[in-house]
PDB file of C-alpha atoms in Angstrom:
ATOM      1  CA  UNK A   1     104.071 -84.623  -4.952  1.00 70.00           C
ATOM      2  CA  UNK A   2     102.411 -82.508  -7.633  1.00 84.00           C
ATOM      3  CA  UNK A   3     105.190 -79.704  -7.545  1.00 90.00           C
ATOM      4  CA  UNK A   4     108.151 -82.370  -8.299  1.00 91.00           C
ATOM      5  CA  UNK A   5     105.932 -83.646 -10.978  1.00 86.00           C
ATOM      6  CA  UNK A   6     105.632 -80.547 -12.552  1.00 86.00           C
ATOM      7  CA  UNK A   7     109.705 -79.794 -12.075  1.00 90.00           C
ATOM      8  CA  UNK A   8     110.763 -82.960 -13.473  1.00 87.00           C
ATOM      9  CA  UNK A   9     108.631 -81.946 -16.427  1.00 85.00           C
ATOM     10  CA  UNK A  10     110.161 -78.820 -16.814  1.00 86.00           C
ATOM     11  CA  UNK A  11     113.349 -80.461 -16.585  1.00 88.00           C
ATOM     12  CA  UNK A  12     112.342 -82.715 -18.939  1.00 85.00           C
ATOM     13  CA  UNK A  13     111.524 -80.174 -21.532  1.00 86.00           C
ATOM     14  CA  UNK A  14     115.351 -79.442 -22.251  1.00 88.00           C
ATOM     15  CA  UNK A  15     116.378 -82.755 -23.396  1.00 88.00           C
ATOM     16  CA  UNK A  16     115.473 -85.160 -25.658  1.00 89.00           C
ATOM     17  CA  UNK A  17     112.360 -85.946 -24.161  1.00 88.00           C
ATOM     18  CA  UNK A  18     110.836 -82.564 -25.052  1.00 91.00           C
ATOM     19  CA  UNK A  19     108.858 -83.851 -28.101  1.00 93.00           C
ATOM     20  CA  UNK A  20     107.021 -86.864 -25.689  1.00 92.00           C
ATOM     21  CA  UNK A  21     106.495 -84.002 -22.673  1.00 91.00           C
ATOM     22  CA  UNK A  22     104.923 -81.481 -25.106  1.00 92.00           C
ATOM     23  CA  UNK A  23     102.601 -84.202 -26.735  1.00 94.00           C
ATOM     24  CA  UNK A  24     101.518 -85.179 -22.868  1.00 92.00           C
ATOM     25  CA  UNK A  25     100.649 -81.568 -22.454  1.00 92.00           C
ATOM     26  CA  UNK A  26      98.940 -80.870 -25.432  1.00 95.00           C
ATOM     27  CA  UNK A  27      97.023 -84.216 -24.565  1.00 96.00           C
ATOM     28  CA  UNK A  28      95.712 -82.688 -20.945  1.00 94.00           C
ATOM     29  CA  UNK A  29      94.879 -79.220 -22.605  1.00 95.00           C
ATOM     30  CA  UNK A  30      92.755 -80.862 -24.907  1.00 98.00           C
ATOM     31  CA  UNK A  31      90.945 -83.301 -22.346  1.00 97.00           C
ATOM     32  CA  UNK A  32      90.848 -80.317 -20.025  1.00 97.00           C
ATOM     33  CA  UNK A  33      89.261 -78.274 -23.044  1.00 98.00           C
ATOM     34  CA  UNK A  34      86.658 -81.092 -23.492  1.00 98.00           C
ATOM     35  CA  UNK A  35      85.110 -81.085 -19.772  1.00 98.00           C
ATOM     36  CA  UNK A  36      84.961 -77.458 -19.795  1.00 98.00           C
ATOM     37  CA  UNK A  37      83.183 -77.728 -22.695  1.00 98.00           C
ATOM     38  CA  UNK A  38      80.935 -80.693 -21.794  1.00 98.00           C
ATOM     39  CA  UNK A  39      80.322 -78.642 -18.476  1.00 98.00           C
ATOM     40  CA  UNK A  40      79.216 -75.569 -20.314  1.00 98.00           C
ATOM     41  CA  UNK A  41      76.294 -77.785 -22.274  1.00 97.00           C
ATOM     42  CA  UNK A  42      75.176 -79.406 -19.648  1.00 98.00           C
ATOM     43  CA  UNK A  43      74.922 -76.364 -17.385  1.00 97.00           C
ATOM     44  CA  UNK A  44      73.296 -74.611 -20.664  1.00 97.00           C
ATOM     45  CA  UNK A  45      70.937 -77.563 -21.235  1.00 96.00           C
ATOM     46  CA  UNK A  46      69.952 -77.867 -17.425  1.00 95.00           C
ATOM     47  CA  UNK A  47      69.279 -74.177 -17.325  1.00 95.00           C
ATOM     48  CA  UNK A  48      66.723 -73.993 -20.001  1.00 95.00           C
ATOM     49  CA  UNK A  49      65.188 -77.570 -18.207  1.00 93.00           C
ATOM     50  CA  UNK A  50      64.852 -75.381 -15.520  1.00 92.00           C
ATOM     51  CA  UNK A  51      63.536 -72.249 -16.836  1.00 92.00           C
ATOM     52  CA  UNK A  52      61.096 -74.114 -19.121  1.00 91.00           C
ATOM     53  CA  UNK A  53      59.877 -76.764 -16.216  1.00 90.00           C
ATOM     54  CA  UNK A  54      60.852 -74.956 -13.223  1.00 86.00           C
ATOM     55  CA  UNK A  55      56.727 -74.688 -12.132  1.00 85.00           C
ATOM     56  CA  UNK A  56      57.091 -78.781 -12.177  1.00 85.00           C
ATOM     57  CA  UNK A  57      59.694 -78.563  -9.681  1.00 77.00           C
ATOM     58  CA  UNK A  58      57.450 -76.642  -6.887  1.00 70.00           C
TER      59      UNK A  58
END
């Protein structure tokens, strides 16, 4: 299902819907951007909880 998806898209991208498919896809990058990012914090933040309190956790 995934792999048609992504054909049609392609498809897509050489008519007039190109404009609406790139804006989609610049949408996802970003959101994708944004959890990697969040997920880089938190592992950041939970590693120093864990370095600084990791004698609490024994």
């Amino acid at each position: 299902m995934q792999r048609w998806k992504i054909l049609v898209e392609n498809a897509l991208c050489w008519t007039f819907a190109a404009p609406l498919i790139r804006a989609k896809r610049q949408r996802t990058m970003q959101e994708v951007a944004a959890e990697w990012h969040d997920r880089r914090r938190i592992d950041r933040l939970l590693n120093d909880l864990v370095t600084t309190y990791g004698d609490l956790l024994r």
